[in-house]
CSV table of C-alpha atoms in Angstrom, one decimal:
chain,number,residue,atom,x,y,z
A,1,MET,CA,-35.6,-20.7,2.2
A,2,ALA,CA,-35.8,-22.1,-1.3
A,3,ASN,CA,-33.0,-24.5,-2.4
A,4,ILE,CA,-32.0,-26.0,-5.7
A,5,GLN,CA,-33.8,-29.3,-4.9
A,6,GLU,CA,-37.1,-27.5,-4.4
A,7,ILE,CA,-36.7,-25.6,-7.6
A,8,ALA,CA,-36.0,-28.9,-9.5
A,9,ARG,CA,-39.1,-30.6,-8.0
A,10,LEU,CA,-41.4,-27.7,-8.9
A,11,ALA,CA,-39.9,-27.5,-12.4
A,12,GLY,CA,-40.0,-31.2,-12.9
A,13,VAL,CA,-36.3,-31.4,-13.9
A,14,SER,CA,-33.1,-32.6,-12.3
A,15,THR,CA,-31.0,-30.6,-10.0
A,16,ALA,CA,-28.2,-30.8,-12.6
A,17,THR,CA,-30.5,-29.0,-15.1
A,18,VAL,CA,-31.3,-26.3,-12.5
A,19,SER,CA,-27.5,-25.9,-11.9
A,20,ARG,CA,-26.9,-25.5,-15.7
A,21,VAL,CA,-29.5,-22.8,-15.8
A,22,ILE,CA,-28.1,-20.9,-12.9
A,23,ASN,CA,-24.5,-21.1,-14.0
A,24,LYS,CA,-25.4,-20.6,-17.7
A,25,HIS,CA,-23.3,-23.6,-18.5
A,26,GLY,CA,-24.3,-26.6,-20.7
A,27,TYR,CA,-27.3,-27.0,-23.0
A,28,VAL,CA,-30.9,-26.5,-21.7
A,29,SER,CA,-33.9,-26.0,-24.0
A,30,ASP,CA,-35.4,-22.5,-24.1
A,31,LEU,CA,-38.7,-23.8,-22.7
A,32,THR,CA,-37.1,-25.5,-19.7
A,33,ARG,CA,-34.8,-22.5,-19.0
A,34,GLN,CA,-37.7,-20.1,-18.9
A,35,LYS,CA,-39.7,-22.5,-16.6
A,36,VAL,CA,-36.7,-22.8,-14.2
A,37,LEU,CA,-36.0,-19.1,-14.3
A,38,GLY,CA,-39.7,-18.3,-13.6
A,39,ILE,CA,-39.7,-20.5,-10.5
A,40,ILE,CA,-36.4,-19.0,-9.3
A,41,GLU,CA,-37.9,-15.5,-9.6
A,42,GLU,CA,-41.1,-16.6,-7.9
A,43,LEU,CA,-39.2,-18.1,-4.9
A,44,ASP,CA,-36.7,-15.3,-4.9
A,45,TYR,CA,-33.9,-17.8,-4.9
A,46,VAL,CA,-30.3,-16.5,-4.4
A,47,PRO,CA,-27.4,-19.0,-4.8
A,48,ASN,CA,-25.3,-19.5,-1.6
A,49,ALA,CA,-22.1,-17.7,-2.3
A,50,ASN,CA,-20.2,-19.7,0.4
A,51,ALA,CA,-21.3,-23.0,-1.0
A,52,ILE,CA,-20.3,-21.9,-4.5
A,53,SER,CA,-16.9,-20.8,-3.2
A,54,LEU,CA,-16.3,-24.1,-1.4
A,55,LYS,CA,-17.3,-26.1,-4.5
A,56,LYS,CA,-15.1,-24.0,-6.9
A,57,GLY,CA,-12.3,-23.6,-4.3
A,58,LYS,CA,-12.2,-19.8,-4.9
A,59,THR,CA,-14.0,-16.9,-3.4
A,60,ARG,CA,-12.8,-14.2,-5.9
A,61,GLN,CA,-12.1,-12.1,-2.8
A,62,ILE,CA,-8.8,-10.5,-1.8
A,63,GLY,CA,-8.2,-8.9,1.6
A,64,ILE,CA,-6.2,-5.8,2.2
A,65,MET,CA,-4.7,-5.3,5.7
A,66,THR,CA,-3.4,-2.0,6.9
A,67,VAL,CA,-3.1,-0.2,10.2
A,68,SER,CA,-4.9,3.0,9.1
A,69,PHE,CA,-5.5,5.3,6.1
A,70,SER,CA,-3.2,7.9,4.7
A,71,PRO,CA,-3.0,9.5,1.2
A,72,ILE,CA,-0.4,7.0,0.0
A,73,ILE,CA,-2.4,4.0,1.4
A,74,ILE,CA,-5.6,5.4,-0.2
A,75,ASN,CA,-3.7,5.7,-3.6
A,76,PHE,CA,-2.5,2.1,-3.3
A,77,VAL,CA,-5.9,0.7,-2.4
A,78,ARG,CA,-7.6,2.6,-5.1
A,79,ALA,CA,-5.1,1.4,-7.8
A,80,PHE,CA,-5.1,-2.2,-6.5
A,81,THR,CA,-8.9,-2.3,-6.4
A,82,LEU,CA,-9.2,-1.2,-10.0
A,83,PHE,CA,-6.8,-3.9,-11.2
A,84,ALA,CA,-8.6,-6.5,-9.1
A,85,GLU,CA,-12.1,-5.6,-10.2
A,86,LYS,CA,-11.0,-5.7,-13.9
A,87,ASN,CA,-10.1,-9.3,-13.3
A,88,GLY,CA,-13.2,-10.3,-11.4
A,89,PHE,CA,-12.1,-9.9,-7.8
A,90,ILE,CA,-13.8,-8.2,-4.9
A,91,ILE,CA,-11.7,-6.4,-2.3
A,92,THR,CA,-12.3,-6.5,1.5
A,93,LEU,CA,-10.5,-3.9,3.7
A,94,PHE,CA,-9.3,-4.7,7.2
A,95,ILE,CA,-8.3,-1.6,9.1
A,96,THR,CA,-6.5,-2.9,12.3
A,97,ASN,CA,-5.6,0.4,14.1
A,98,GLY,CA,-2.5,-1.5,15.1
A,99,GLU,CA,-4.4,-4.2,16.9
A,100,PRO,CA,-2.9,-7.7,16.1
A,101,GLU,CA,-6.3,-9.4,16.9
A,102,LYS,CA,-8.0,-7.4,14.1
A,103,GLU,CA,-5.4,-8.5,11.6
A,104,LEU,CA,-5.8,-12.1,12.7
A,105,ILE,CA,-9.4,-11.9,11.5
A,106,ALA,CA,-8.3,-11.5,8.0
A,107,LEU,CA,-5.6,-14.2,8.3
A,108,GLU,CA,-8.1,-16.6,9.7
A,109,MET,CA,-10.5,-15.9,6.8
A,110,LEU,CA,-7.7,-16.9,4.5
A,111,LYS,CA,-7.2,-20.1,6.5
A,112,ARG,CA,-11.0,-20.9,6.2
A,113,LYS,CA,-11.0,-20.2,2.5
A,114,GLN,CA,-13.2,-17.1,2.8
A,115,LEU,CA,-10.5,-15.1,1.1
A,116,ASP,CA,-8.3,-16.2,-1.8
A,117,ALA,CA,-5.3,-14.0,-1.0
A,118,ILE,CA,-4.2,-11.1,1.2
A,119,VAL,CA,-2.2,-7.9,0.6
A,120,CYS,CA,-0.5,-6.7,3.8
A,121,LEU,CA,0.3,-2.9,3.6
A,122,ILE,CA,1.3,-2.2,7.2
A,123,ARG,CA,1.4,-5.1,9.6
A,124,SER,CA,0.2,-5.3,13.2
A,125,ASN,CA,1.6,-8.8,13.9
A,126,GLU,CA,5.2,-10.0,13.8
A,127,TRP,CA,6.3,-11.4,10.5
A,128,ASP,CA,6.5,-15.0,11.7
A,129,VAL,CA,2.8,-14.9,12.6
A,130,ILE,CA,1.9,-13.6,9.2
A,131,GLU,CA,4.2,-16.1,7.5
A,132,SER,CA,2.5,-19.0,9.3
A,133,TYR,CA,-0.7,-18.3,7.3
A,134,ALA,CA,1.0,-18.3,3.9
A,135,ARG,CA,0.4,-22.1,3.6
A,136,TYR,CA,-3.3,-21.3,3.2
A,137,GLY,CA,-3.1,-18.9,0.4
A,138,PRO,CA,-0.8,-16.3,-1.2
A,139,ILE,CA,0.1,-13.2,0.9
A,140,VAL,CA,2.0,-10.3,-0.7
A,141,ILE,CA,3.7,-7.6,1.4
A,142,TRP,CA,4.0,-3.8,0.7
A,143,GLN,CA,7.0,-3.4,2.9
A,144,ARG,CA,10.6,-4.2,2.1
A,145,LEU,CA,11.0,-7.8,3.3
A,146,GLN,CA,13.3,-10.6,2.4
A,147,ASN,CA,11.2,-13.8,2.9
A,148,GLU,CA,10.7,-16.5,0.2
A,149,ASN,CA,7.2,-17.3,1.7
A,150,LEU,CA,6.1,-13.7,1.7
A,151,PRO,CA,6.8,-12.0,-1.6
A,152,SER,CA,7.0,-8.2,-1.4
A,153,VAL,CA,6.5,-5.3,-3.6
A,154,PHE,CA,9.1,-2.7,-2.7
A,155,MET,CA,11.7,-0.3,-4.1
A,156,ASP,CA,15.2,0.1,-2.7
A,157,GLN,CA,15.0,3.5,-1.2
A,158,PHE,CA,18.8,4.0,-0.9
A,159,HIS,CA,19.1,5.2,-4.5
A,160,ALA,CA,15.9,7.4,-4.2
A,161,TYR,CA,17.1,9.0,-1.0
A,162,TRP,CA,20.6,9.5,-2.3
A,163,THR,CA,19.2,11.2,-5.4
A,164,GLY,CA,17.2,13.6,-3.2
A,165,LEU,CA,20.2,14.4,-1.0
A,166,GLU,CA,22.5,15.1,-4.0
A,167,TYR,CA,19.8,17.4,-5.4
A,168,LEU,CA,19.6,19.4,-2.2
A,169,HIS,CA,23.4,19.6,-2.2
A,170,SER,CA,23.5,20.9,-5.8
A,171,LYS,CA,21.0,23.6,-4.7
A,172,GLY,CA,23.5,24.9,-2.1
A,173,TYR,CA,22.1,23.3,1.0
A,174,ARG,CA,24.6,22.0,3.5
A,175,LYS,CA,22.8,21.7,6.9
A,176,ILE,CA,20.4,19.0,5.7
A,177,LEU,CA,18.1,17.3,8.3
A,178,SER,CA,16.5,14.0,7.3
A,179,ILE,CA,13.2,12.9,8.8
A,180,TYR,CA,12.5,9.2,8.7
A,181,PRO,CA,9.3,7.1,8.6
A,182,MET,CA,8.7,3.8,10.5
A,183,SER,CA,11.7,3.0,12.7
A,184,LYS,CA,11.3,-0.8,12.2
A,185,GLY,CA,11.2,-0.7,8.4
A,186,LEU,CA,14.1,-1.7,6.1
A,187,ASN,CA,13.4,1.4,4.0
A,188,THR,CA,14.2,3.6,6.9
A,189,LYS,CA,17.5,1.8,7.4
A,190,GLU,CA,18.3,2.4,3.8
A,191,ARG,CA,17.5,6.1,4.0
A,192,ILE,CA,19.7,6.4,7.1
A,193,ARG,CA,22.5,4.6,5.3
A,194,ALA,CA,22.1,6.9,2.3
A,195,HIS,CA,22.3,10.0,4.5
A,196,THR,CA,25.3,8.7,6.4
A,197,GLU,CA,27.3,7.9,3.2
A,198,PHE,CA,26.2,11.2,1.7
A,199,VAL,CA,27.6,13.2,4.6
A,200,LYS,CA,30.9,11.3,4.4
A,201,LYS,CA,31.1,11.8,0.6
A,202,HIS,CA,30.8,15.5,0.8
A,203,ASN,CA,32.7,15.8,4.1
A,204,LEU,CA,29.9,17.8,5.7
A,205,MET,CA,30.1,19.0,9.2
A,206,ALA,CA,28.1,16.9,11.7
A,207,TYR,CA,25.4,19.1,13.3
A,208,PRO,CA,23.9,18.2,16.6
A,209,PHE,CA,20.4,17.8,15.2
A,210,PRO,CA,18.1,15.2,16.8
A,211,HIS,CA,17.3,11.9,15.1
A,212,PHE,CA,13.7,11.9,14.0
A,213,GLU,CA,11.9,8.6,13.2
A,214,ASP,CA,8.3,7.4,13.0
A,215,LYS,CA,7.2,10.7,11.5
A,216,THR,CA,4.6,10.2,8.9
A,217,LEU,CA,1.7,12.5,9.6
A,218,VAL,CA,0.8,16.2,8.9
A,219,ARG,CA,0.8,16.9,12.7
A,220,ASP,CA,4.4,15.5,12.8
A,221,GLY,CA,5.3,18.2,10.4
A,222,GLU,CA,3.6,20.8,12.5
A,223,GLU,CA,5.6,19.6,15.5
A,224,LEU,CA,8.7,19.7,13.5
A,225,ALA,CA,8.0,23.3,12.6
A,226,LYS,CA,7.8,24.2,16.3
A,227,TRP,CA,11.2,22.5,16.9
A,228,TRP,CA,12.8,24.3,13.9
A,229,VAL,CA,11.6,27.7,15.1
A,230,SER,CA,13.0,27.1,18.6
A,231,GLN,CA,16.5,26.4,17.4
A,232,GLU,CA,19.4,28.9,17.3
A,233,ASP,CA,21.4,26.8,14.8
A,234,ARG,CA,18.7,25.6,12.3
A,235,PRO,CA,18.9,23.2,9.3
A,236,ASP,CA,18.8,25.0,6.0
A,237,ALA,CA,16.9,22.1,4.4
A,238,ILE,CA,14.7,19.3,5.6
A,239,PHE,CA,14.2,16.1,3.7
A,240,CYS,CA,10.9,14.8,5.0
A,241,ALA,CA,9.7,11.2,5.4
A,242,ASN,CA,6.8,11.8,3.1
A,243,ASP,CA,4.7,14.6,1.5
A,244,GLU,CA,2.3,14.7,4.5
A,245,VAL,CA,5.1,15.6,7.0
A,246,ALA,CA,6.5,18.1,4.5
A,247,ALA,CA,3.0,19.7,4.0
A,248,GLY,CA,2.5,20.1,7.8
A,249,LEU,CA,6.0,21.6,8.2
A,250,MET,CA,5.6,24.0,5.2
A,251,THR,CA,2.1,25.2,6.2
A,252,ALA,CA,3.0,25.8,9.8
A,253,LEU,CA,6.1,27.8,9.0
A,254,ARG,CA,4.3,29.9,6.4
A,255,ARG,CA,1.6,30.7,9.0
A,256,LEU,CA,4.4,32.0,11.2
A,257,GLY,CA,5.7,34.3,8.4
A,258,PHE,CA,8.7,32.2,7.3
A,259,SER,CA,9.6,32.0,3.6
A,260,ILE,CA,9.8,28.6,1.8
A,261,PRO,CA,12.4,28.2,0.4
A,262,GLY,CA,13.9,31.5,1.5
A,263,ASP,CA,14.3,30.5,5.1
A,264,LEU,CA,14.1,26.7,4.7
A,265,GLY,CA,14.2,24.3,1.8
A,266,ILE,CA,11.7,21.5,2.2
A,267,MET,CA,11.5,18.2,0.3
A,268,GLY,CA,8.9,15.5,0.4
A,269,PHE,CA,8.7,11.9,-0.7
A,270,ASP,CA,5.9,10.0,-2.6
A,271,ASN,CA,4.7,12.8,-5.1
A,272,THR,CA,1.1,12.6,-3.8
A,273,GLU,CA,-1.6,15.2,-4.8
A,274,VAL,CA,-0.7,17.4,-1.8
A,275,ALA,CA,2.8,17.8,-3.2
A,276,HIS,CA,1.4,19.1,-6.4
A,277,LEU,CA,-1.0,21.5,-4.6
A,278,LEU,CA,1.7,23.0,-2.4
A,279,ASP,CA,4.4,23.1,-5.1
A,280,LEU,CA,6.5,20.7,-3.1
A,281,THR,CA,9.8,19.2,-4.4
A,282,THR,CA,9.5,15.5,-3.9
A,283,ILE,CA,10.5,12.0,-5.1
A,284,ASP,CA,8.0,10.3,-7.3
A,285,TYR,CA,7.1,6.9,-5.9
A,286,PRO,CA,5.0,4.9,-8.6
A,287,ILE,CA,2.2,3.7,-6.4
A,288,ASP,CA,-0.1,2.6,-9.3
A,289,GLN,CA,2.6,0.3,-10.7
A,290,GLN,CA,3.4,-1.1,-7.3
A,291,ALA,CA,-0.3,-1.9,-6.8
A,292,GLU,CA,-0.5,-3.6,-10.2
A,293,ASN,CA,2.7,-5.6,-9.4
A,294,ALA,CA,1.1,-6.7,-6.1
A,295,PHE,CA,-2.0,-7.9,-7.9
A,296,LEU,CA,0.1,-9.7,-10.6
A,297,ILE,CA,2.1,-11.6,-8.0
A,298,LEU,CA,-1.1,-12.8,-6.4
A,299,GLN,CA,-2.7,-13.6,-9.7
A,300,ASN,CA,0.4,-15.6,-10.8
A,301,LYS,CA,0.3,-17.6,-7.6
A,302,LEU,CA,-3.5,-18.3,-7.8
A,303,ASN,CA,-3.5,-19.2,-11.5
A,304,ASN,CA,0.0,-20.6,-11.8
A,305,THR,CA,0.8,-18.0,-14.5
A,306,LYS,CA,4.0,-16.0,-15.2
A,307,ASN,CA,2.7,-12.5,-16.0
A,308,ARG,CA,5.6,-10.0,-16.1
A,309,LEU,CA,5.8,-7.3,-13.5
A,310,ASN,CA,6.3,-3.6,-14.1
A,311,THR,CA,9.8,-2.2,-13.9
A,312,LEU,CA,9.7,0.3,-11.0
A,313,THR,CA,11.8,3.5,-11.1
A,314,TYR,CA,12.0,6.7,-9.0
A,315,LYS,CA,12.3,10.2,-10.3
A,316,LEU,CA,12.9,13.6,-8.7
A,317,VAL,CA,10.2,16.2,-9.2
A,318,GLU,CA,11.5,19.7,-8.7
A,319,ARG,CA,9.1,22.4,-7.5
A,320,ARG,CA,9.3,25.7,-5.7
A,321,SER,CA,9.8,24.5,-2.1
A,322,THR,CA,13.6,24.2,-2.8
């Protein structure tokens, strides 16, 4: 394979001159530039990206780690990628399927300077393992986490969930069942706290409904529909963990002939496209702005800048499902 030394020898110039031509940096006469470029084309020379990265200390690549894809993950990745590409970065995705070893591949690439930074959307390893790699490059988390070494982009979901519950109460619902996402997440704990305080505030009767956690998929909503149909004493409203669960619940019940919201009020969370298509009441969760904030945090750490982050706010979106 051709290298910069061979190009310099054939062109009768120094390797520094060849480097200036390749990098378009510094003065080189037109005649010399054309001669060097001709030899580069003839030899089909391609600069070694790894060598350039090591020399400059940056790869211009950011890794995104997540367990799997979902509509909300796709929305985040799409938005983050757009911001990153505008600023000259390339994105590498690491889908771990919950396997810690696959996540470690990305973390080891950060250690070996093959990545400049990492965004962790849903983790596979314990936090202390991920934190141990923060010394090698910035890592930003898209889960609620209180750790000075792992900055996170999150929104306190207590207020958002409280807003949704108060809305359902204002619509006349009293037997409200809440369905929660990841059991280990701080956001789930805040949602549970909001529901507990809401019940106390309104002095609502405690119904013997099961406690549902780790429900994030359409099929979870479909299973929830089967449970609801089998009950004699049914909830009159269900506040779902996200729009996907709500979509599965709503679609399954309508197939069985039930009316939404006549027989059951259904509310989602995230305000994804499926919520719009199904006319689903939901809580708007500003994914694009969170993705931009994640990028800005990494950019500030990489460049030692202080770009201001977006102010993040929830809002309730009322549609026909309630």
